[in-house]
Tab-separated table of C-alpha atoms in Angstrom:
chain	number	residue	atom	x	y	z
A	22	UNK	CA	19.347	-75.655	159.559
A	23	UNK	CA	17.351	-71.919	158.498
A	24	UNK	CA	13.635	-72.487	158.074
A	25	UNK	CA	11.861	-69.607	156.811
A	26	UNK	CA	7.965	-70.040	158.034
A	27	UNK	CA	5.359	-67.968	155.568
A	28	UNK	CA	3.413	-67.848	159.157
A	29	UNK	CA	3.796	-65.958	162.352
A	30	UNK	CA	4.791	-67.594	165.025
A	31	UNK	CA	1.565	-68.088	167.003
A	32	UNK	CA	0.263	-70.680	164.283
A	33	UNK	CA	3.084	-73.289	165.093
A	34	UNK	CA	3.569	-72.118	169.340
A	35	UNK	CA	1.008	-74.802	170.218
A	36	UNK	CA	2.966	-77.546	168.231
A	37	UNK	CA	6.730	-76.464	168.531
A	38	UNK	CA	7.110	-78.507	172.063
A	39	UNK	CA	6.390	-81.564	170.588
A	40	UNK	CA	8.643	-81.728	168.413
A	41	UNK	CA	12.037	-82.239	169.394
A	42	UNK	CA	13.270	-81.436	165.906
A	43	UNK	CA	12.503	-78.057	165.831
A	44	UNK	CA	15.284	-77.542	168.446
A	45	UNK	CA	17.994	-78.375	166.072
A	46	UNK	CA	16.757	-75.825	163.671
A	47	UNK	CA	16.851	-71.598	163.141
A	48	UNK	CA	13.358	-70.860	162.555
A	49	UNK	CA	12.279	-67.245	161.275
A	50	UNK	CA	8.768	-66.755	160.975
A	51	UNK	CA	7.188	-63.332	158.884
A	52	UNK	CA	3.759	-62.599	157.690
A	53	UNK	CA	2.768	-65.116	154.544
A	54	UNK	CA	0.435	-61.728	152.879
A	55	UNK	CA	4.317	-60.993	151.342
A	56	UNK	CA	5.390	-59.009	149.776
A	57	UNK	CA	8.489	-61.087	148.447
A	58	UNK	CA	10.806	-58.272	149.317
A	59	UNK	CA	9.937	-59.132	153.447
A	60	UNK	CA	10.214	-62.651	153.020
A	61	UNK	CA	13.966	-62.826	151.270
A	62	UNK	CA	14.599	-59.746	153.865
A	63	UNK	CA	13.726	-62.303	156.782
A	64	UNK	CA	15.190	-65.088	155.173
A	65	UNK	CA	16.552	-65.214	152.117
A	66	UNK	CA	19.560	-67.956	152.710
A	67	UNK	CA	17.564	-69.979	154.569
A	68	UNK	CA	18.180	-73.262	153.226
A	69	UNK	CA	13.903	-75.007	153.646
A	70	UNK	CA	10.865	-72.323	153.140
A	71	UNK	CA	7.644	-73.720	154.429
A	72	UNK	CA	4.261	-72.076	153.371
A	73	UNK	CA	0.588	-72.780	153.172
A	74	UNK	CA	-0.796	-73.983	150.154
A	75	UNK	CA	-2.611	-70.634	148.883
A	76	UNK	CA	0.503	-68.616	149.303
A	77	UNK	CA	2.405	-68.377	145.971
A	78	UNK	CA	6.028	-69.397	145.321
A	79	UNK	CA	7.034	-67.694	142.262
A	80	UNK	CA	9.910	-69.020	139.851
A	81	UNK	CA	11.654	-65.783	140.915
A	82	UNK	CA	11.423	-65.730	144.951
A	83	UNK	CA	13.083	-69.869	144.514
A	84	UNK	CA	16.177	-68.160	142.018
A	85	UNK	CA	16.265	-65.611	144.809
A	86	UNK	CA	16.758	-67.973	147.518
A	87	UNK	CA	20.444	-69.531	147.140
A	88	UNK	CA	20.590	-72.216	150.053
A	89	UNK	CA	17.494	-73.235	149.173
A	90	UNK	CA	16.871	-77.301	149.269
A	91	UNK	CA	13.470	-77.696	150.404
A	92	UNK	CA	10.005	-76.330	150.028
A	93	UNK	CA	7.273	-77.685	152.212
A	94	UNK	CA	3.630	-76.789	152.013
A	95	UNK	CA	1.971	-77.129	155.310
A	96	UNK	CA	-1.327	-77.912	153.511
A	97	UNK	CA	-1.790	-80.342	150.605
A	98	UNK	CA	-2.219	-78.510	147.821
A	99	UNK	CA	1.119	-77.326	145.987
A	100	UNK	CA	-0.266	-75.799	142.847
A	101	UNK	CA	0.936	-72.269	144.086
A	102	UNK	CA	4.092	-72.922	144.173
A	103	UNK	CA	6.354	-73.742	140.750
A	104	UNK	CA	7.401	-77.004	141.033
A	105	UNK	CA	8.427	-77.155	137.457
A	106	UNK	CA	11.375	-74.263	138.245
A	107	UNK	CA	12.270	-76.188	141.576
A	108	UNK	CA	12.699	-79.192	139.678
A	109	UNK	CA	15.296	-77.686	137.485
A	110	UNK	CA	17.566	-76.139	141.126
A	111	UNK	CA	16.835	-79.682	142.303
A	112	UNK	CA	14.840	-78.453	145.296
A	113	UNK	CA	12.637	-80.838	146.950
A	114	UNK	CA	8.880	-80.003	147.016
A	115	UNK	CA	7.150	-81.489	149.815
A	116	UNK	CA	3.383	-81.377	151.132
A	117	UNK	CA	1.267	-82.846	154.518
A	118	UNK	CA	-0.700	-85.536	152.559
A	119	UNK	CA	-3.649	-86.741	154.428
A	120	UNK	CA	-2.544	-84.177	157.823
A	121	UNK	CA	-6.480	-83.033	157.681
A	122	UNK	CA	-8.010	-86.364	155.848
A	123	UNK	CA	-10.633	-86.780	159.054
A	124	UNK	CA	-11.463	-82.766	159.342
A	125	UNK	CA	-12.117	-82.358	155.643
A	126	UNK	CA	-14.087	-85.539	155.389
A	127	UNK	CA	-16.068	-84.671	158.269
A	128	UNK	CA	-16.644	-81.362	156.558
A	129	UNK	CA	-17.692	-82.995	153.556
A	130	UNK	CA	-20.182	-85.168	155.006
A	131	UNK	CA	-21.767	-82.211	157.022
A	132	UNK	CA	-22.355	-80.165	153.794
A	133	UNK	CA	-24.019	-83.067	151.973
A	134	UNK	CA	-26.237	-83.072	155.324
A	135	UNK	CA	-27.165	-79.864	155.205
A	136	UNK	CA	-28.175	-80.101	151.503
A	137	UNK	CA	-30.691	-82.835	151.671
A	138	UNK	CA	-32.042	-82.030	155.199
A	139	UNK	CA	-32.479	-77.986	153.582
A	140	UNK	CA	-30.822	-76.578	156.292
A	141	UNK	CA	-30.625	-73.352	155.183
A	142	UNK	CA	-33.701	-72.609	153.844
A	143	UNK	CA	-34.843	-74.621	157.448
A	144	UNK	CA	-32.785	-71.757	159.473
A	145	UNK	CA	-34.477	-68.598	157.470
A	146	UNK	CA	-37.458	-70.285	157.750
A	147	UNK	CA	-37.155	-70.681	161.755
A	148	UNK	CA	-35.778	-67.367	161.869
A	149	UNK	CA	-38.667	-65.914	160.202
A	150	UNK	CA	-40.798	-67.066	162.116
A	151	UNK	CA	-42.183	-69.541	160.166
A	152	UNK	CA	-41.529	-73.127	161.808
A	153	UNK	CA	-44.665	-74.862	161.562
A	154	UNK	CA	-45.151	-74.249	157.831
A	155	UNK	CA	-41.430	-75.318	157.071
A	156	UNK	CA	-42.462	-78.924	159.437
A	157	UNK	CA	-45.467	-79.028	157.245
A	158	UNK	CA	-43.641	-78.339	153.724
A	159	UNK	CA	-41.521	-80.912	154.525
A	160	UNK	CA	-43.714	-83.880	155.939
A	161	UNK	CA	-45.900	-83.166	152.352
A	162	UNK	CA	-42.522	-83.717	150.422
A	163	UNK	CA	-40.022	-85.484	152.509
A	164	UNK	CA	-36.160	-84.998	151.796
A	165	UNK	CA	-33.933	-88.460	150.872
A	166	UNK	CA	-31.193	-88.435	154.234
A	167	UNK	CA	-27.422	-90.229	153.065
A	168	UNK	CA	-28.856	-93.604	154.217
A	169	UNK	CA	-30.773	-93.455	150.721
A	170	UNK	CA	-28.501	-91.588	148.856
A	171	UNK	CA	-25.804	-92.634	146.188
A	172	UNK	CA	-22.581	-90.871	146.848
A	173	UNK	CA	-19.647	-91.041	144.103
A	174	UNK	CA	-16.095	-89.461	145.539
A	175	UNK	CA	-14.328	-87.967	142.834
A	176	UNK	CA	-10.492	-88.697	143.292
A	177	UNK	CA	-9.644	-91.735	146.282
A	178	UNK	CA	-6.588	-90.834	148.051
A	179	UNK	CA	-6.601	-90.498	152.167
A	180	UNK	CA	-9.566	-87.753	152.210
A	181	UNK	CA	-11.492	-89.396	149.526
A	182	UNK	CA	-11.830	-92.643	151.566
A	183	UNK	CA	-12.128	-91.192	154.699
A	184	UNK	CA	-14.887	-89.442	153.423
A	185	UNK	CA	-16.436	-93.025	152.217
A	186	UNK	CA	-15.574	-94.370	155.870
A	187	UNK	CA	-18.122	-91.940	157.473
A	188	UNK	CA	-20.520	-92.326	154.393
A	189	UNK	CA	-20.180	-95.964	155.193
A	190	UNK	CA	-21.328	-95.298	158.473
A	191	UNK	CA	-24.384	-93.329	157.570
A	192	UNK	CA	-25.540	-96.076	155.198
A	193	UNK	CA	-25.096	-94.727	151.953
A	194	UNK	CA	-24.182	-96.596	148.840
A	195	UNK	CA	-20.387	-95.357	147.915
A	196	UNK	CA	-18.546	-95.123	144.218
A	197	UNK	CA	-15.759	-93.656	143.318
A	198	UNK	CA	-13.961	-92.823	140.393
A	199	UNK	CA	-9.674	-91.819	140.201
A	200	UNK	CA	-6.856	-92.462	137.386
A	201	UNK	CA	-5.490	-95.471	138.551
A	202	UNK	CA	-8.355	-97.896	140.403
A	203	UNK	CA	-7.676	-98.779	143.512
A	204	UNK	CA	-7.281	-102.749	144.498
A	205	UNK	CA	-10.554	-104.629	145.079
A	206	UNK	CA	-8.724	-104.978	149.387
A	207	UNK	CA	-9.072	-100.740	149.426
A	208	UNK	CA	-12.802	-101.466	147.570
A	209	UNK	CA	-14.092	-103.497	150.551
A	210	UNK	CA	-12.450	-101.995	153.482
A	211	UNK	CA	-14.164	-98.692	152.141
A	212	UNK	CA	-17.146	-100.075	150.549
A	213	UNK	CA	-16.275	-98.335	147.678
A	214	UNK	CA	-17.537	-99.353	143.852
A	215	UNK	CA	-15.183	-97.677	141.038
A	216	UNK	CA	-17.128	-96.225	138.094
A	217	UNK	CA	-15.975	-94.474	135.023
A	218	UNK	CA	-16.433	-90.866	135.562
A	219	UNK	CA	-19.676	-90.066	133.249
A	220	UNK	CA	-21.084	-93.424	134.172
A	221	UNK	CA	-20.932	-91.690	137.974
A	222	UNK	CA	-21.896	-88.424	137.283
A	223	UNK	CA	-25.197	-90.071	135.857
A	224	UNK	CA	-25.432	-91.992	138.531
A	225	UNK	CA	-25.372	-90.450	142.011
A	226	UNK	CA	-26.736	-87.975	143.936
A	227	UNK	CA	-24.385	-86.348	144.791
A	228	UNK	CA	-20.501	-85.749	143.495
A	229	UNK	CA	-18.590	-84.684	145.675
A	230	UNK	CA	-14.760	-83.509	145.000
A	231	UNK	CA	-11.373	-84.841	146.273
A	232	UNK	CA	-8.878	-84.369	143.817
A	233	UNK	CA	-6.113	-81.921	143.773
A	234	UNK	CA	-5.763	-79.046	141.535
A	235	UNK	CA	-3.573	-80.002	138.540
A	236	UNK	CA	-3.356	-78.782	134.612
A	237	UNK	CA	-5.335	-82.252	134.158
A	238	UNK	CA	-8.173	-81.057	136.822
A	239	UNK	CA	-8.490	-77.879	136.296
A	240	UNK	CA	-12.346	-77.311	134.819
A	241	UNK	CA	-12.722	-80.819	135.172
A	242	UNK	CA	-16.517	-80.321	135.933
A	243	UNK	CA	-17.664	-78.355	133.578
A	244	UNK	CA	-20.961	-77.629	131.443
A	245	UNK	CA	-20.427	-81.965	130.045
A	246	UNK	CA	-19.989	-83.532	133.369
A	247	UNK	CA	-23.127	-80.817	134.631
A	248	UNK	CA	-25.248	-82.759	132.132
A	249	UNK	CA	-24.055	-85.610	132.969
A	250	UNK	CA	-25.163	-85.682	136.556
A	251	UNK	CA	-28.844	-86.889	137.587
A	252	UNK	CA	-31.517	-84.102	137.667
A	253	UNK	CA	-32.124	-82.627	141.139
A	254	UNK	CA	-28.575	-84.085	142.239
A	255	UNK	CA	-25.409	-81.904	144.493
A	256	UNK	CA	-22.248	-80.779	144.581
A	257	UNK	CA	-19.626	-80.945	147.030
A	258	UNK	CA	-16.648	-79.346	146.923
A	259	UNK	CA	-13.716	-79.632	149.503
A	260	UNK	CA	-10.743	-80.026	147.091
A	261	UNK	CA	-9.621	-77.187	145.179
A	262	UNK	CA	-12.105	-74.501	143.200
A	263	UNK	CA	-9.685	-74.643	139.794
A	264	UNK	CA	-11.495	-78.278	139.464
A	265	UNK	CA	-15.094	-76.264	138.800
A	266	UNK	CA	-16.121	-74.607	136.065
A	267	UNK	CA	-17.772	-71.300	138.133
A	268	UNK	CA	-19.284	-70.704	135.120
A	269	UNK	CA	-20.985	-73.892	134.103
A	270	UNK	CA	-22.288	-74.776	138.011
A	271	UNK	CA	-24.171	-71.494	137.736
A	272	UNK	CA	-25.497	-72.304	134.840
A	273	UNK	CA	-26.491	-76.048	136.646
A	274	UNK	CA	-28.242	-74.324	139.444
A	275	UNK	CA	-30.035	-71.580	137.417
A	276	UNK	CA	-31.837	-74.025	135.887
A	277	UNK	CA	-32.522	-76.293	138.701
A	278	UNK	CA	-30.688	-78.740	136.849
A	279	UNK	CA	-28.833	-79.148	140.513
A	280	UNK	CA	-30.438	-78.866	143.502
A	281	UNK	CA	-27.563	-76.876	145.520
A	282	UNK	CA	-24.047	-77.489	145.809
A	283	UNK	CA	-21.722	-76.547	149.362
A	284	UNK	CA	-18.617	-75.746	148.537
A	285	UNK	CA	-15.447	-74.684	150.495
A	286	UNK	CA	-12.696	-74.420	147.503
A	287	UNK	CA	-12.582	-71.372	145.655
A	288	UNK	CA	-10.603	-69.513	142.363
A	289	UNK	CA	-9.429	-67.286	142.988
A	290	UNK	CA	-8.737	-67.343	146.585
A	291	UNK	CA	-9.815	-65.243	148.936
A	292	UNK	CA	-12.659	-64.517	147.082
A	293	UNK	CA	-13.368	-61.372	144.798
A	294	UNK	CA	-17.060	-59.245	145.741
A	295	UNK	CA	-17.657	-60.409	141.938
A	296	UNK	CA	-17.260	-63.928	141.938
A	297	UNK	CA	-19.541	-65.283	139.929
A	298	UNK	CA	-20.592	-67.420	142.819
A	299	UNK	CA	-21.059	-64.665	145.346
A	300	UNK	CA	-23.969	-63.717	142.888
A	301	UNK	CA	-25.284	-66.918	142.422
A	302	UNK	CA	-25.173	-67.239	146.896
A	303	UNK	CA	-27.911	-63.601	146.643
A	304	UNK	CA	-29.838	-65.473	143.851
A	305	UNK	CA	-30.425	-69.178	145.370
A	306	UNK	CA	-29.713	-68.298	148.871
A	307	UNK	CA	-31.177	-72.172	150.700
A	308	UNK	CA	-29.209	-73.686	147.590
A	309	UNK	CA	-25.672	-72.843	148.259
A	310	UNK	CA	-23.267	-73.497	151.397
A	311	UNK	CA	-20.125	-71.237	151.056
A	312	UNK	CA	-17.633	-71.869	152.917
A	313	UNK	CA	-14.608	-70.284	154.149
A	314	UNK	CA	-11.977	-73.122	153.128
A	315	UNK	CA	-12.409	-74.023	156.824
A	316	UNK	CA	-11.906	-77.801	155.942
A	317	UNK	CA	-8.619	-78.397	157.644
A	318	UNK	CA	-8.649	-75.768	160.201
A	319	UNK	CA	-8.561	-77.661	162.902
A	320	UNK	CA	-6.340	-78.231	165.747
A	321	UNK	CA	-5.169	-81.924	164.913
A	322	UNK	CA	-4.833	-80.922	161.664
A	323	UNK	CA	-2.377	-78.156	162.258
A	324	UNK	CA	-0.634	-80.361	164.584
A	325	UNK	CA	-0.480	-83.415	161.934
A	326	UNK	CA	1.512	-81.143	159.486
A	327	UNK	CA	3.479	-79.509	162.124
A	328	UNK	CA	4.682	-83.036	162.925
A	329	UNK	CA	5.445	-83.728	158.823
A	330	UNK	CA	6.828	-80.735	158.022
A	331	UNK	CA	9.463	-80.788	160.847
A	332	UNK	CA	10.055	-84.551	160.226
A	333	UNK	CA	10.831	-83.775	156.342
A	334	UNK	CA	13.208	-81.405	157.723
A	335	UNK	CA	15.353	-83.143	159.865
A	336	UNK	CA	15.169	-86.254	156.666
A	337	UNK	CA	17.339	-83.094	155.199
A	338	UNK	CA	18.781	-81.991	157.763
A	339	UNK	CA	20.495	-85.471	158.545
A	340	UNK	CA	21.248	-86.199	154.972
A	341	UNK	CA	17.761	-87.998	154.098
A	342	UNK	CA	15.488	-87.714	151.269
A	343	UNK	CA	12.391	-86.467	152.635
A	344	UNK	CA	9.033	-88.667	152.516
A	345	UNK	CA	7.255	-86.849	151.326
A	346	UNK	CA	8.443	-85.487	148.272
A	347	UNK	CA	5.701	-84.112	145.081
A	348	UNK	CA	8.127	-83.131	142.741
A	349	UNK	CA	10.061	-86.587	141.729
A	350	UNK	CA	13.254	-85.781	142.755
């Protein structure tokens, strides 16, 4: 079975020796930046296509790969894949849900702590020779920490649950919203209580996003949502940029209604130089933490994603339905 992988070989060198099934496949690696003509020249006759979540897999590309049977995101997101075009061709679309749950949850909680402890401001004060002044300012008006914060998780899949587990260890009071409420055993296991979305916004000191980008979730976090959030609260996004209305977020920060935000995902990506959030960060350098979509970029997540990808391809090669199909086939 021929597999076209839209990554350089070096991305997989570390992990392939531990995946015996990969040795049964013809693997073709190419630059993920494209253009499509380069991909087709390298492996237009491939049976399976592996792409990063941020790489577009268009209907046109799918139509020009006659042998294609499976498209696999080597991360969580499939919003850049034309899932419907694949479904119409009978092509499985799979992802690696859960592969990076621990690392992304770790970053989410780190960003919450950075916002609460005013880490960017403190760093700037020390670098400018004002350490003693910074300590006196904090002592006069001590901030909250995670142990005294109510944290609301929007989305409660693998990453949301991993975040809840870490927050519970910090003593936070944790709430969550999801389209489908979890069973009482799951809620008890993670110490998380369900709230409707509007009530979660009104209740929590920190709102953390853990949901995929879909037609339903695009701009879910909008002006109405920000108006419902508590004055002086914080927003953390380690999910997808499309779920936030960026102009509404900028307004909420500029008005002072939100105390700050920390983001690890944007729309579009890569972030253009004139993006409103970059302008906002220049205005409020201490209240906005911007990460480069790095939450899942750790060795453990890459290793687990590679295992999932090649397990699904092995199942296809053996005439089985892959485990991680997300387009209903």
